[in-house]
Amino acid sequence: MIVTAAPQTYDLKGLNCPLPVLKARKRLADMPSGGRLWLETTDPLAVIDIPAFCNEHGHLLVETEATPDGHRFL
């Protein structure tokens, strides 16, 4: 696996289910294997949807953190 030095950030704030997952899937499909991506969301359902998406599609969820206005997922 190739890992990039610094993860990219994808701002998905203001989008509601299912858009954060759909946009994340498209963005990840265009990235090289091992690439890392921070997803920044404000959708409360993202704490369920993003981990489920990663699990179902073979992506490694490295970190989840709450932010003042939502969540971040790596």
PDB file of C-alpha atoms in Angstrom, residues 15-22 24 39 41 43-57 61 73:
ATOM      1  CA  LEU A  15     -24.635  18.444   2.648  1.00  0.00           C
ATOM      2  CA  ASN A  16     -27.182  15.982   3.997  1.00  0.00           C
ATOM      3  CA  CYS A  17     -27.537  12.230   3.602  1.00  0.00           C
ATOM      4  CA  PRO A  18     -26.814  10.629   1.183  1.00  0.00           C
ATOM      5  CA  LEU A  19     -24.656  13.302  -0.485  1.00  0.00           C
ATOM      6  CA  PRO A  20     -21.597  13.095   1.830  1.00  0.00           C
ATOM      7  CA  VAL A  21     -21.224   9.367   1.161  1.00  0.00           C
ATOM      8  CA  LEU A  22     -21.902   9.673  -2.573  1.00  0.00           C
ATOM      9  CA  ALA A  24     -16.818  10.685  -0.812  1.00  0.00           C
ATOM     10  CA  LEU A  39     -13.965  14.155   5.153  1.00  0.00           C
ATOM     11  CA  THR A  41     -19.218  16.932   7.533  1.00  0.00           C
ATOM     12  CA  ASP A  43     -24.670  15.957   8.674  1.00  0.00           C
ATOM     13  CA  PRO A  44     -25.479  14.240  12.002  1.00  0.00           C
ATOM     14  CA  LEU A  45     -26.062  10.935  10.182  1.00  0.00           C
ATOM     15  CA  ALA A  46     -22.491  10.936   8.862  1.00  0.00           C
ATOM     16  CA  VAL A  47     -21.316   9.298  12.112  1.00  0.00           C
ATOM     17  CA  ILE A  48     -23.301   6.236  10.994  1.00  0.00           C
ATOM     18  CA  ASP A  49     -23.056   6.546   7.202  1.00  0.00           C
ATOM     19  CA  ILE A  50     -19.313   7.163   6.740  1.00  0.00           C
ATOM     20  CA  PRO A  51     -18.114   4.226   8.904  1.00  0.00           C
ATOM     21  CA  ALA A  52     -20.685   1.922   7.266  1.00  0.00           C
ATOM     22  CA  PHE A  53     -19.582   3.061   3.799  1.00  0.00           C
ATOM     23  CA  CYS A  54     -15.913   2.449   4.648  1.00  0.00           C
ATOM     24  CA  ASN A  55     -16.678  -0.997   6.036  1.00  0.00           C
ATOM     25  CA  GLU A  56     -18.798  -2.022   3.046  1.00  0.00           C
ATOM     26  CA  HIS A  57     -16.369  -0.765   0.398  1.00  0.00           C
ATOM     27  CA  LEU A  61     -11.398   4.427   8.640  1.00  0.00           C
ATOM     28  CA  PHE A  73     -13.241  11.263   9.250  1.00  0.00           C
TER      29      PHE A  73
END
